[in-house]
Amino acid sequence: MTKTIAQMTEWWRRSVVYQVYPRSFNDTTGNGVGDIRGLTEKLDYLKDLGVDIVWLQPVYNSPQNDNGYDVSDYCSIDPMYGTMDDFDELMDELRKRDMHLMLDIVVNHSSTEHKWFKESRKSKDNPYRDYYIWRDPAPDGGVPNNWQSKFGGSAWQYDELTGQYYLALYDKTQADLNWENEKVRQEAADLMRFWADKGVDGFRMDVINLISKDQNFPNDDGTIMTGDGRRYYTDGPRVHEYIKELYERVYGPYDLVTVGEMSSTTLQHCIRYSNPEEREFSMTFNFHHLKVDYPQGKKWELMPYDFEALKGLLSSWQIGMHEGGGWNALFWNNHDQPRALSRFADDGRCRVASAKMLATTLHGLQGTPYVFQGEEIGMPNPKWHNISEFRDIESKNMYRIMIEMGKEPEEAFAIIASRSRDNARTPMQWNYGPQAGFTDGTPWIKVDERYPEINVKMQRTDPNSVFSHYKRLIALRKSEDVLTDGRYVRLDEEHPQIYAYARINDRDTLIVVSNFSSEETEFSLPEAYRHLGSSQAELLVGNMKFVPEWSSNLKLEPYASFMWIIRG
Ligand code: GLC
């Protein structure tokens, strides 16, 4: 089932989303933490970049053990980030600029400081008991099963008060909500309605494919990777039913744009989650392409990334989602990932070319592209010197566990430095003044030392900057239909350095060729495409002064990348 552009009326299919990690974006109070007014202050910047939708990460009241993903009150603003008036002002200012807001909703779990949980733990017959997942100890008195927390250790936490365990798939202060309970599902819909009534345009649903757990809570026998229990709660038995219910209760009636964050999911499920006929989400995030440097799926071990696997995964999702009528959220970066620039290309001497190459490669694909703050100026992983510089709860847990397991501190540090989520969380680099212009105070996490060379101020008006490159790519999404509706064809036949693909609709052919290596290389387009070029190929965007002749052999400098269009 292939849709043409005329059928693709949903506005968000031609949009670009900008992800704001408010803690690290812009601090207007000097407390070292970014805030809502800080975002409002930068809306002209985002408008200039060309983005349509801002995804604002959790700013609700929270003990901040997982930087706001541990929510203690869903319908409030944490004073650290400002007030509800600041939020309303943000909405007004977005409207004036014809921009949209997507809020981050975290309803797989709540903070243990939430009033529901505080009630729930009081007694087994408390009316809120069933809001969470409580289980008796195993016959030997230990944990109910062998499921593991994503942040290390058992997923079960013992509570002495009632002698039972509660499930917490992330931090022990993030208790999983019990979606089997109709009241929980009502509460989730109500809190989303609260924000929809305030005028937000959509939601990013945090780890939403984990909400339906196998009610037998079986032990994981380890025969399927990763053996930590995820097979029993990922894309679980009732997940589609629950999401359809949210669609009928909230997403549909308010006409919202929604993206589901899908942990360890499958293509088949994502087609169901995002095909409009299913009435679930607008689009989905999956992470398979960002695990190509995990040996046997292990995040806390290092290996060079597998280029062929990366291309294979991007391609199978492009083709599969297109054929199944699903829709991809396209991304290289987010607040949970080290910077793609440092992972898949060169963040040193060829940093600028590399950042543009990755951008062109991603923005040529089908789906809705997401830009994570700092990506548009080519921010790499920061330079870390000491384990005390890290703030992230997952990184701190994993460091401790690695040391307990006998790893040398240097090795454990090297792994954290390369894998930590804090790589994405250092402050946005606005200028070359103190603290990169992020704060007048002491930032909650250090600013990367390269800010004097990598900042917005230097790039905003430079036509050759990474920023200007992003601006061009974002504008193309609006002007070239083929970027939205073209079907995808991979062109590179396992070339060891090149990733090349075409996007084709009934009028135009778009071709993207990227060199992912530090070596100059040559690439021949498949026979069927060569004749198209010669005189008609129009260069839409590139990252090198030297543009190769459109001939049988394209010569590509290190990290060179080009996007051509042949108009039909
Ligand atoms: C998502 C968020 C991540 C958070 C986790 C638990 O993966 O992106 O930052 O730690 O969910 O809420």
Coordinates of C-alpha atoms and ligand atoms in Angstrom, one line a residue:
M1 CA 0.0 0.0 0.0
T2 CA 1.9 3.1 -1.2
K3 CA 0.4 6.5 -0.5
T4 CA 1.1 9.4 -2.7
I5 CA 1.8 12.9 -1.4
A6 CA -1.8 13.9 -2.0
Q7 CA -3.0 11.2 0.4
M8 CA -0.4 12.2 3.0
T9 CA -2.3 15.1 4.4
E10 CA -1.1 14.9 8.0
W11 CA 1.0 18.0 8.4
W12 CA 3.6 16.4 10.7
R13 CA 4.8 14.2 7.8
R14 CA 6.5 17.2 6.4
S15 CA 7.7 18.6 9.7
V16 CA 11.0 18.6 11.5
V17 CA 11.0 18.2 15.3
Y18 CA 13.6 19.8 17.6
Q19 CA 14.2 18.0 20.9
V20 CA 14.8 20.2 23.9
Y21 CA 16.5 18.8 27.1
P22 CA 15.4 21.7 29.3
R23 CA 18.0 21.1 32.0
S24 CA 20.8 21.8 29.6
F25 CA 19.2 24.3 27.1
N26 CA 19.2 27.8 28.5
D27 CA 19.3 29.1 32.1
T28 CA 17.7 32.4 32.7
T29 CA 17.8 32.4 36.6
G30 CA 21.5 31.6 37.2
N31 CA 20.7 28.4 39.2
G32 CA 22.8 26.4 36.8
V33 CA 19.7 24.5 35.4
G34 CA 17.9 25.5 32.2
D35 CA 14.3 26.6 32.4
I36 CA 11.1 27.2 30.5
R37 CA 11.8 30.9 30.0
G38 CA 15.2 29.9 28.6
L39 CA 13.4 28.0 25.9
T40 CA 11.0 30.8 25.2
E41 CA 13.9 33.1 24.8
K42 CA 15.4 30.9 22.1
L43 CA 12.3 30.4 20.0
D44 CA 13.5 32.8 17.3
Y45 CA 16.6 30.8 17.0
L46 CA 14.5 27.6 16.5
K47 CA 12.3 29.4 14.0
D48 CA 15.3 30.5 12.1
L49 CA 16.5 26.9 12.0
G50 CA 13.1 26.1 10.4
V51 CA 11.8 23.6 12.9
D52 CA 8.0 23.2 13.2
I53 CA 7.6 21.2 16.4
V54 CA 9.4 21.5 19.7
W55 CA 9.5 18.3 21.9
L56 CA 9.9 19.5 25.4
Q57 CA 11.2 16.9 27.9
P58 CA 9.7 16.5 31.3
V59 CA 9.3 19.7 33.3
Y60 CA 6.8 18.3 35.8
N61 CA 7.4 18.1 39.6
S62 CA 9.9 15.4 40.2
P63 CA 12.6 14.4 42.7
Q64 CA 14.9 14.4 39.6
N65 CA 16.5 11.1 40.2
D66 CA 16.2 10.4 36.5
N67 CA 16.1 14.0 35.4
G68 CA 12.4 14.4 35.4
Y69 CA 11.5 10.9 34.0
D70 CA 10.4 10.2 37.6
V71 CA 7.3 12.3 37.8
S72 CA 5.7 13.1 41.2
D73 CA 2.9 15.3 39.8
Y74 CA 1.8 15.1 36.2
C75 CA -0.1 18.3 36.1
S76 CA 2.4 20.7 37.5
I77 CA 5.7 22.5 36.7
D78 CA 8.7 21.8 38.8
P79 CA 9.8 25.2 40.3
M80 CA 13.3 24.4 39.1
Y81 CA 12.0 24.9 35.5
G82 CA 9.6 27.8 36.3
T83 CA 5.9 28.2 36.7
M84 CA 2.6 27.3 34.9
D85 CA 2.6 31.0 33.8
D86 CA 5.9 30.4 32.1
F87 CA 4.5 27.4 30.4
D88 CA 1.5 29.4 29.2
E89 CA 3.8 32.1 27.9
L90 CA 5.8 29.5 26.1
M91 CA 2.6 28.2 24.4
D92 CA 1.6 31.8 23.4
E93 CA 5.1 32.5 21.9
L94 CA 5.1 29.3 20.0
R95 CA 1.7 30.1 18.5
K96 CA 2.9 33.6 17.4
R97 CA 5.6 31.9 15.4
D98 CA 3.3 29.2 14.0
M99 CA 5.2 26.5 15.9
H100 CA 3.9 23.4 17.8
L101 CA 4.7 21.8 21.1
M102 CA 5.0 18.1 21.9
L103 CA 5.2 17.2 25.6
D104 CA 7.0 14.2 27.0
I105 CA 4.6 11.9 28.8
V106 CA 6.0 9.3 31.2
V107 CA 3.2 6.8 32.2
N108 CA 4.9 3.4 32.1
H109 CA 6.0 4.4 35.7
S110 CA 5.7 7.2 38.1
S111 CA 8.0 8.4 40.9
T112 CA 7.7 6.7 44.2
E113 CA 7.1 10.2 45.5
H114 CA 3.8 10.4 43.5
K115 CA 0.8 10.5 45.8
W116 CA -0.5 7.4 44.1
F117 CA 2.5 5.4 45.1
K118 CA 2.6 6.9 48.6
E119 CA -0.9 5.6 49.1
S120 CA -0.2 2.3 47.3
R121 CA 2.5 1.3 49.7
K122 CA 0.5 2.0 52.8
S123 CA -1.4 -1.3 52.9
K124 CA -2.5 -4.2 50.7
D125 CA -6.1 -3.0 50.7
N126 CA -5.4 0.7 50.0
P127 CA -7.5 1.8 47.1
Y128 CA -4.3 2.8 45.2
R129 CA -2.6 -0.6 45.9
D130 CA -3.5 -1.8 42.4
Y131 CA -2.1 1.3 40.7
Y132 CA 1.3 -0.5 40.8
I133 CA 2.6 -4.0 40.4
W134 CA 3.1 -5.7 43.8
R135 CA 4.0 -9.3 44.2
D136 CA 4.8 -11.7 47.1
P137 CA 8.4 -12.8 47.5
A138 CA 9.3 -16.1 45.8
P139 CA 9.0 -19.2 48.0
D140 CA 12.6 -18.8 49.1
G141 CA 11.9 -15.3 50.2
G142 CA 13.8 -13.7 47.3
V143 CA 12.6 -11.6 44.3
P144 CA 9.4 -12.7 42.5
N145 CA 11.3 -13.4 39.3
N146 CA 14.7 -12.8 37.6
W147 CA 13.8 -9.7 35.6
Q148 CA 16.5 -7.0 35.5
S149 CA 16.2 -3.3 35.8
K150 CA 17.4 -1.4 32.7
F151 CA 19.6 0.6 35.0
G152 CA 21.2 -2.5 36.6
G153 CA 20.2 -5.0 39.3
S154 CA 16.9 -6.7 40.0
A155 CA 13.7 -5.1 38.7
W156 CA 12.0 -5.8 42.0
Q157 CA 12.2 -3.7 45.1
Y158 CA 11.3 -5.0 48.5
D159 CA 9.0 -2.9 50.7
E160 CA 9.1 -3.9 54.3
L161 CA 5.9 -2.2 55.3
T162 CA 3.8 -4.8 53.6
G163 CA 6.3 -7.5 52.9
Q164 CA 5.9 -7.4 49.1
Y165 CA 8.0 -6.3 46.1
Y166 CA 7.0 -3.7 43.6
L167 CA 8.2 -3.7 40.0
A168 CA 10.6 -0.9 38.8
L169 CA 12.1 -1.5 35.4
Y170 CA 14.2 1.6 35.6
D171 CA 15.4 3.3 38.8
K172 CA 14.1 2.0 42.1
T173 CA 12.3 5.3 42.5
Q174 CA 10.4 4.8 39.2
A175 CA 7.6 2.3 40.0
D176 CA 5.9 0.6 37.1
L177 CA 2.2 1.5 36.9
N178 CA -0.3 -1.3 36.5
W179 CA -2.1 -0.8 33.2
E180 CA -4.3 -3.8 33.8
N181 CA -6.1 -1.4 36.2
E182 CA -8.8 0.6 34.3
K183 CA -8.4 3.4 36.8
V184 CA -4.7 3.8 35.9
R185 CA -5.7 4.0 32.2
Q186 CA -8.3 6.6 33.0
E187 CA -5.7 8.6 35.0
A188 CA -3.3 8.5 32.1
A189 CA -5.9 9.8 29.7
D190 CA -7.0 12.5 32.1
L191 CA -3.5 13.9 32.6
M192 CA -3.0 14.0 28.9
R193 CA -6.3 15.8 28.5
F194 CA -5.2 18.3 31.0
W195 CA -2.2 19.3 28.7
A196 CA -4.3 19.0 25.5
D197 CA -6.8 21.4 27.0
K198 CA -3.9 23.8 27.5
G199 CA -3.3 23.6 23.8
V200 CA -0.3 21.4 23.4
D201 CA -0.2 19.8 19.9
G202 CA 1.1 16.3 20.8
F203 CA 3.0 13.9 22.9
R204 CA 6.1 11.9 23.0
M205 CA 5.2 8.8 24.9
D206 CA 8.1 7.5 27.0
V207 CA 8.9 3.7 26.8
I208 CA 5.2 3.2 25.9
N209 CA 5.6 -0.3 24.5
L210 CA 6.5 -1.6 28.0
I211 CA 3.1 -0.9 29.6
S212 CA 1.6 -4.3 29.1
K213 CA 3.3 -7.0 31.2
D214 CA 2.8 -10.8 30.9
Q215 CA 0.6 -11.4 33.9
N216 CA 2.2 -14.7 34.7
F217 CA 5.5 -12.8 35.3
P218 CA 7.6 -15.8 34.1
N219 CA 11.3 -16.2 34.8
D220 CA 13.5 -15.5 31.8
D221 CA 15.3 -18.7 30.9
G222 CA 17.9 -16.7 28.9
T223 CA 17.4 -18.5 25.6
I224 CA 16.5 -15.3 23.8
M225 CA 18.7 -12.2 23.9
T226 CA 19.1 -10.4 26.3
G227 CA 17.7 -12.7 28.9
D228 CA 16.7 -10.0 31.3
G229 CA 13.0 -10.5 31.2
R230 CA 12.2 -7.9 28.4
R231 CA 10.6 -10.5 26.2
Y232 CA 7.7 -10.6 28.8
Y233 CA 6.9 -7.0 28.8
T234 CA 8.1 -5.5 25.5
D235 CA 5.3 -5.1 23.0
G236 CA 3.3 -7.0 25.5
P237 CA -0.1 -8.9 25.2
R238 CA -2.5 -5.9 25.6
V239 CA -0.2 -3.0 24.5
H240 CA -2.1 -2.3 21.2
E241 CA -5.4 -2.4 23.0
Y242 CA -4.2 0.2 25.5
I243 CA -2.8 2.5 22.9
K244 CA -6.0 2.3 20.8
E245 CA -7.9 3.3 24.0
L246 CA -5.7 6.3 24.4
Y247 CA -6.3 7.2 20.8
E248 CA -10.0 7.1 21.2
R249 CA -9.9 9.0 24.5
V250 CA -7.3 11.6 23.7
Y251 CA -5.2 11.6 20.6
G252 CA -8.1 11.3 18.1
P253 CA -10.5 13.8 19.7
Y254 CA -7.7 16.4 20.1
D255 CA -6.1 15.6 16.8
L256 CA -2.7 15.3 18.3
V257 CA 0.7 14.3 16.8
T258 CA 2.2 11.5 18.8
V259 CA 5.4 9.6 18.8
G260 CA 5.9 6.4 20.8
E261 CA 9.3 5.6 22.1
M262 CA 9.6 1.8 21.5
S263 CA 12.2 0.0 23.4
S264 CA 13.6 -3.3 21.8
T265 CA 10.6 -3.4 19.5
T266 CA 10.0 -5.0 16.1
L267 CA 9.2 -3.7 12.6
Q268 CA 5.9 -5.6 12.7
H269 CA 4.8 -3.9 15.9
C270 CA 5.9 -0.5 14.7
I271 CA 3.8 -0.8 11.6
R272 CA 0.8 -1.5 13.8
Y273 CA 1.7 1.4 16.2
S274 CA 2.0 3.9 13.4
N275 CA -0.2 2.9 10.5
P276 CA -3.1 5.5 10.6
E277 CA -5.7 2.8 10.0
E278 CA -4.8 1.3 13.3
R279 CA -5.6 4.5 15.2
E280 CA -2.6 4.3 17.6
F281 CA 0.4 6.7 17.1
S282 CA 1.5 9.1 14.4
M283 CA 5.0 7.6 14.4
T284 CA 7.6 5.5 16.3
F285 CA 11.1 5.7 17.5
N286 CA 13.1 2.5 17.4
F287 CA 16.7 2.0 18.5
H288 CA 18.0 -0.9 16.4
H289 CA 20.3 1.3 14.3
L290 CA 21.9 2.7 17.5
K291 CA 22.9 -0.7 18.8
V292 CA 25.3 -1.5 15.9
D293 CA 28.2 -0.9 18.3
Y294 CA 26.9 -3.2 21.1
P295 CA 28.7 -6.6 21.0
Q296 CA 25.9 -9.2 21.3
G297 CA 23.5 -6.5 22.4
K298 CA 25.6 -5.5 25.3
K299 CA 25.6 -1.8 25.9
W300 CA 28.4 -1.7 28.5
E301 CA 31.0 -3.2 26.3
L302 CA 32.8 -1.5 23.5
M303 CA 33.3 -2.4 19.8
P304 CA 33.7 -0.4 16.6
Y305 CA 30.3 0.0 14.9
D306 CA 29.2 -2.4 12.2
F307 CA 28.7 -0.2 9.2
E308 CA 26.9 -2.9 7.1
A309 CA 24.5 -3.6 10.0
L310 CA 23.8 0.1 10.3
K311 CA 22.9 0.4 6.6
G312 CA 21.0 -2.9 6.7
L313 CA 18.8 -1.8 9.6
L314 CA 18.1 1.7 8.2
S315 CA 17.1 0.1 4.9
S316 CA 14.9 -2.6 6.3
W317 CA 13.0 -0.1 8.4
Q318 CA 12.7 2.3 5.4
I319 CA 11.3 -0.4 3.2
G320 CA 9.2 -2.2 5.8
M321 CA 7.5 0.9 7.2
H322 CA 6.8 2.2 3.7
E323 CA 5.2 -1.1 2.6
G324 CA 3.3 -1.5 5.8
G325 CA 2.0 2.1 5.8
G326 CA 3.9 3.0 9.0
W327 CA 5.8 6.1 9.7
N328 CA 9.4 6.4 11.2
A329 CA 10.7 9.1 13.5
L330 CA 14.2 9.6 12.1
F331 CA 17.0 10.4 14.5
W332 CA 20.7 10.0 15.2
N333 CA 20.7 11.6 18.6
N334 CA 18.7 12.1 21.7
H335 CA 19.3 12.6 25.5
D336 CA 19.9 8.9 26.1
Q337 CA 22.5 8.4 23.4
P338 CA 26.2 9.4 23.0
R339 CA 26.5 11.9 20.1
A340 CA 26.3 10.1 16.7
L341 CA 29.1 12.3 15.4
S342 CA 31.5 10.7 17.9
R343 CA 30.1 7.2 17.2
F344 CA 29.8 7.0 13.5
A345 CA 32.1 9.6 12.1
D346 CA 35.0 11.9 13.0
D347 CA 34.5 14.3 15.8
G348 CA 38.0 15.7 15.5
R349 CA 39.7 17.1 12.3
C350 CA 36.8 16.3 10.0
R351 CA 34.1 17.2 12.5
V352 CA 32.3 19.7 10.3
A353 CA 32.2 17.5 7.2
S354 CA 31.2 14.6 9.4
A355 CA 28.3 16.4 11.1
K356 CA 27.0 17.5 7.7
M357 CA 27.4 14.0 6.2
L358 CA 25.3 12.4 9.0
A359 CA 22.7 15.1 8.7
T360 CA 22.3 14.7 4.9
T361 CA 22.2 10.9 5.2
L362 CA 19.3 11.1 7.8
H363 CA 17.4 13.9 6.3
G364 CA 17.1 12.2 2.9
L365 CA 15.2 9.3 4.5
Q366 CA 11.4 8.8 4.8
G367 CA 9.9 9.8 8.1
T368 CA 9.8 12.8 10.4
P369 CA 13.4 14.0 11.3
Y370 CA 14.3 14.9 14.8
V371 CA 17.2 17.2 15.7
F372 CA 18.5 17.0 19.3
Q373 CA 19.8 20.2 20.7
G374 CA 23.4 20.8 19.8
E375 CA 23.3 18.4 16.9
E376 CA 22.7 21.4 14.5
I377 CA 26.0 22.9 15.5
G378 CA 27.9 19.6 15.4
M379 CA 28.4 19.1 19.2
P380 CA 30.5 16.0 19.8
N381 CA 30.8 13.9 23.0
P382 CA 32.4 16.1 25.6
K383 CA 35.9 15.4 26.8
W384 CA 35.7 13.6 30.1
H385 CA 38.5 13.5 32.6
N386 CA 37.1 12.0 35.7
I387 CA 34.3 9.8 36.8
S388 CA 33.1 12.5 39.2
E389 CA 32.0 14.6 36.2
F390 CA 29.1 12.3 35.4
R391 CA 25.6 13.0 36.8
D392 CA 23.4 10.3 35.1
I393 CA 21.9 7.7 37.4
E394 CA 22.3 4.9 34.9
S395 CA 26.0 5.8 34.3
K396 CA 26.7 6.0 38.0
N397 CA 25.0 2.6 38.6
M398 CA 26.8 0.9 35.8
Y399 CA 30.2 2.2 36.8
R400 CA 29.7 0.9 40.3
I401 CA 28.5 -2.5 38.9
M402 CA 31.5 -2.7 36.6
I403 CA 33.9 -2.1 39.4
E404 CA 32.1 -4.6 41.6
M405 CA 32.5 -7.1 38.8
G406 CA 36.2 -6.6 38.9
K407 CA 36.8 -4.2 36.0
E408 CA 39.8 -1.9 36.3
P409 CA 38.8 1.7 37.0
E410 CA 40.4 2.9 33.8
E411 CA 38.5 0.5 31.7
A412 CA 35.2 1.2 33.4
F413 CA 35.8 4.9 33.0
A414 CA 36.6 4.5 29.2
I415 CA 33.3 2.6 28.8
I416 CA 31.3 5.2 30.7
A417 CA 33.0 8.0 28.8
S418 CA 32.0 6.5 25.5
R419 CA 28.5 5.1 26.4
S420 CA 27.1 7.5 29.0
R421 CA 23.9 9.4 28.4
D422 CA 25.6 12.5 29.8
N423 CA 27.4 12.7 26.5
A424 CA 24.3 14.3 25.1
R425 CA 23.4 16.2 28.3
T426 CA 26.1 18.8 28.6
P427 CA 24.9 22.4 28.2
M428 CA 24.0 23.8 24.8
Q429 CA 26.8 26.0 23.5
W430 CA 25.4 29.4 22.6
N431 CA 28.6 31.5 22.4
Y432 CA 32.2 31.7 23.5
G433 CA 31.5 33.6 26.7
P434 CA 31.7 32.0 30.2
Q435 CA 29.8 28.7 30.4
A436 CA 29.1 28.9 26.7
G437 CA 26.3 31.4 27.4
F438 CA 24.2 28.7 29.0
T439 CA 24.2 30.1 32.5
D440 CA 25.5 32.9 34.7
G441 CA 25.9 30.4 37.5
T442 CA 27.5 27.1 38.0
P443 CA 26.1 24.6 35.5
W444 CA 24.6 21.3 36.9
I445 CA 26.9 19.4 34.6
K446 CA 30.1 20.7 33.0
V447 CA 30.2 22.5 29.7
D448 CA 32.4 20.8 27.1
E449 CA 35.8 22.5 26.8
R450 CA 35.5 22.8 23.0
Y451 CA 32.7 25.5 23.2
P452 CA 35.1 28.3 22.1
E453 CA 35.2 26.7 18.7
I454 CA 31.8 25.0 18.6
N455 CA 28.9 27.4 19.4
V456 CA 25.8 28.9 17.9
K457 CA 27.2 32.4 17.7
M458 CA 30.0 31.5 15.3
Q459 CA 27.7 29.4 13.1
R460 CA 24.4 31.2 12.8
T461 CA 25.4 33.5 10.0
D462 CA 28.2 31.5 8.4
P463 CA 26.8 29.9 5.2
N464 CA 29.3 27.0 5.5
S465 CA 28.5 26.1 9.0
V466 CA 26.8 22.9 10.3
F467 CA 23.9 25.1 11.4
S468 CA 23.4 26.5 7.8
H469 CA 23.6 23.0 6.5
Y470 CA 20.8 21.8 8.8
K471 CA 18.7 24.9 7.9
R472 CA 19.0 23.9 4.2
L473 CA 18.0 20.3 4.8
I474 CA 15.0 21.3 6.9
A475 CA 13.9 23.7 4.2
L476 CA 14.1 20.9 1.6
R477 CA 11.6 18.8 3.6
K478 CA 9.1 21.5 2.8
S479 CA 10.0 22.1 -0.9
E480 CA 10.7 18.6 -2.2
D481 CA 7.7 16.2 -2.1
V482 CA 9.9 13.2 -2.9
L483 CA 11.5 13.5 0.6
T484 CA 8.1 12.8 2.1
D485 CA 6.5 10.3 -0.3
G486 CA 9.3 8.8 -2.3
R487 CA 9.9 5.1 -1.9
Y488 CA 13.4 4.0 -0.8
V489 CA 15.9 2.0 -2.8
R490 CA 19.3 1.2 -1.5
L491 CA 22.1 1.7 -4.0
D492 CA 25.4 0.8 -2.5
E493 CA 25.6 -3.0 -2.5
E494 CA 27.6 -3.5 0.6
H495 CA 30.3 -0.9 -0.3
P496 CA 32.6 -0.8 2.7
Q497 CA 32.7 3.0 3.0
I498 CA 29.7 4.3 1.1
Y499 CA 26.0 4.4 2.0
A500 CA 23.9 5.4 -1.0
Y501 CA 20.2 5.3 -1.6
A502 CA 17.5 6.7 -3.8
R503 CA 14.1 8.1 -3.1
I504 CA 11.6 7.8 -5.9
N505 CA 8.1 9.0 -6.5
D506 CA 6.2 9.2 -9.7
R507 CA 7.9 12.5 -10.7
D508 CA 11.4 12.8 -9.2
T509 CA 14.4 10.7 -8.2
L510 CA 16.5 11.8 -5.3
I511 CA 19.9 10.4 -4.7
V512 CA 22.0 10.5 -1.5
V513 CA 25.6 9.3 -1.5
S514 CA 27.7 9.5 1.7
N515 CA 31.2 8.5 2.5
F516 CA 31.3 7.3 6.1
S517 CA 35.1 6.8 6.2
S518 CA 38.3 8.9 6.6
E519 CA 39.5 7.6 3.2
E520 CA 38.8 9.0 -0.2
T521 CA 36.9 6.4 -2.1
E522 CA 35.1 5.8 -5.4
F523 CA 31.5 4.7 -6.0
S524 CA 29.6 3.6 -9.1
L525 CA 25.9 4.1 -9.2
P526 CA 24.0 1.1 -10.4
E527 CA 23.6 1.0 -14.2
A528 CA 19.9 1.9 -14.0
Y529 CA 20.6 5.2 -12.4
R530 CA 23.7 6.4 -14.4
H531 CA 21.7 7.6 -17.4
L532 CA 19.5 9.8 -15.2
G533 CA 22.3 12.0 -14.2
S534 CA 24.8 13.8 -16.5
S535 CA 23.1 17.0 -17.5
Q536 CA 19.9 16.8 -15.4
A537 CA 21.2 16.0 -11.9
E538 CA 20.8 19.0 -9.7
L539 CA 22.8 19.2 -6.5
L540 CA 20.5 20.0 -3.6
V541 CA 23.1 19.9 -0.9
G542 CA 26.6 18.8 -0.3
N543 CA 29.4 19.3 2.1
M544 CA 32.5 19.7 -0.1
K545 CA 33.8 22.3 -2.4
F546 CA 34.7 19.6 -4.9
V547 CA 31.5 18.2 -6.3
P548 CA 32.2 15.0 -8.2
E549 CA 31.2 14.8 -11.8
W550 CA 28.1 12.8 -12.3
S551 CA 29.6 9.9 -14.2
S552 CA 30.0 6.2 -13.8
N553 CA 32.5 6.7 -11.0
L554 CA 31.9 9.2 -8.3
K555 CA 35.0 10.2 -6.4
L556 CA 34.3 11.0 -2.7
E557 CA 36.6 12.7 -0.3
P558 CA 36.6 11.6 3.4
Y559 CA 33.1 12.1 4.9
A560 CA 31.8 13.7 1.6
S561 CA 28.1 13.5 1.2
F562 CA 25.8 14.8 -1.5
M563 CA 22.1 14.9 -2.3
W564 CA 21.0 15.2 -5.9
I565 CA 17.6 15.4 -7.5
I566 CA 16.7 14.5 -11.0
R567 CA 13.4 16.1 -11.8
G568 CA 11.0 14.1 -13.8
Ligands
GLC1 C1 13.1 6.8 28.4 C2 13.8 8.1 28.5 C3 15.0 8.0 29.5 C4 14.4 7.5 30.8 C5 13.6 6.2 30.7 C6 12.8 6.0 31.9 O1 14.0 5.9 27.7 O2 14.2 8.6 27.3 O3 15.7 9.2 29.6 O4 15.5 7.3 31.7 O5 12.7 6.3 29.6 O6 11.8 6.9 32.0

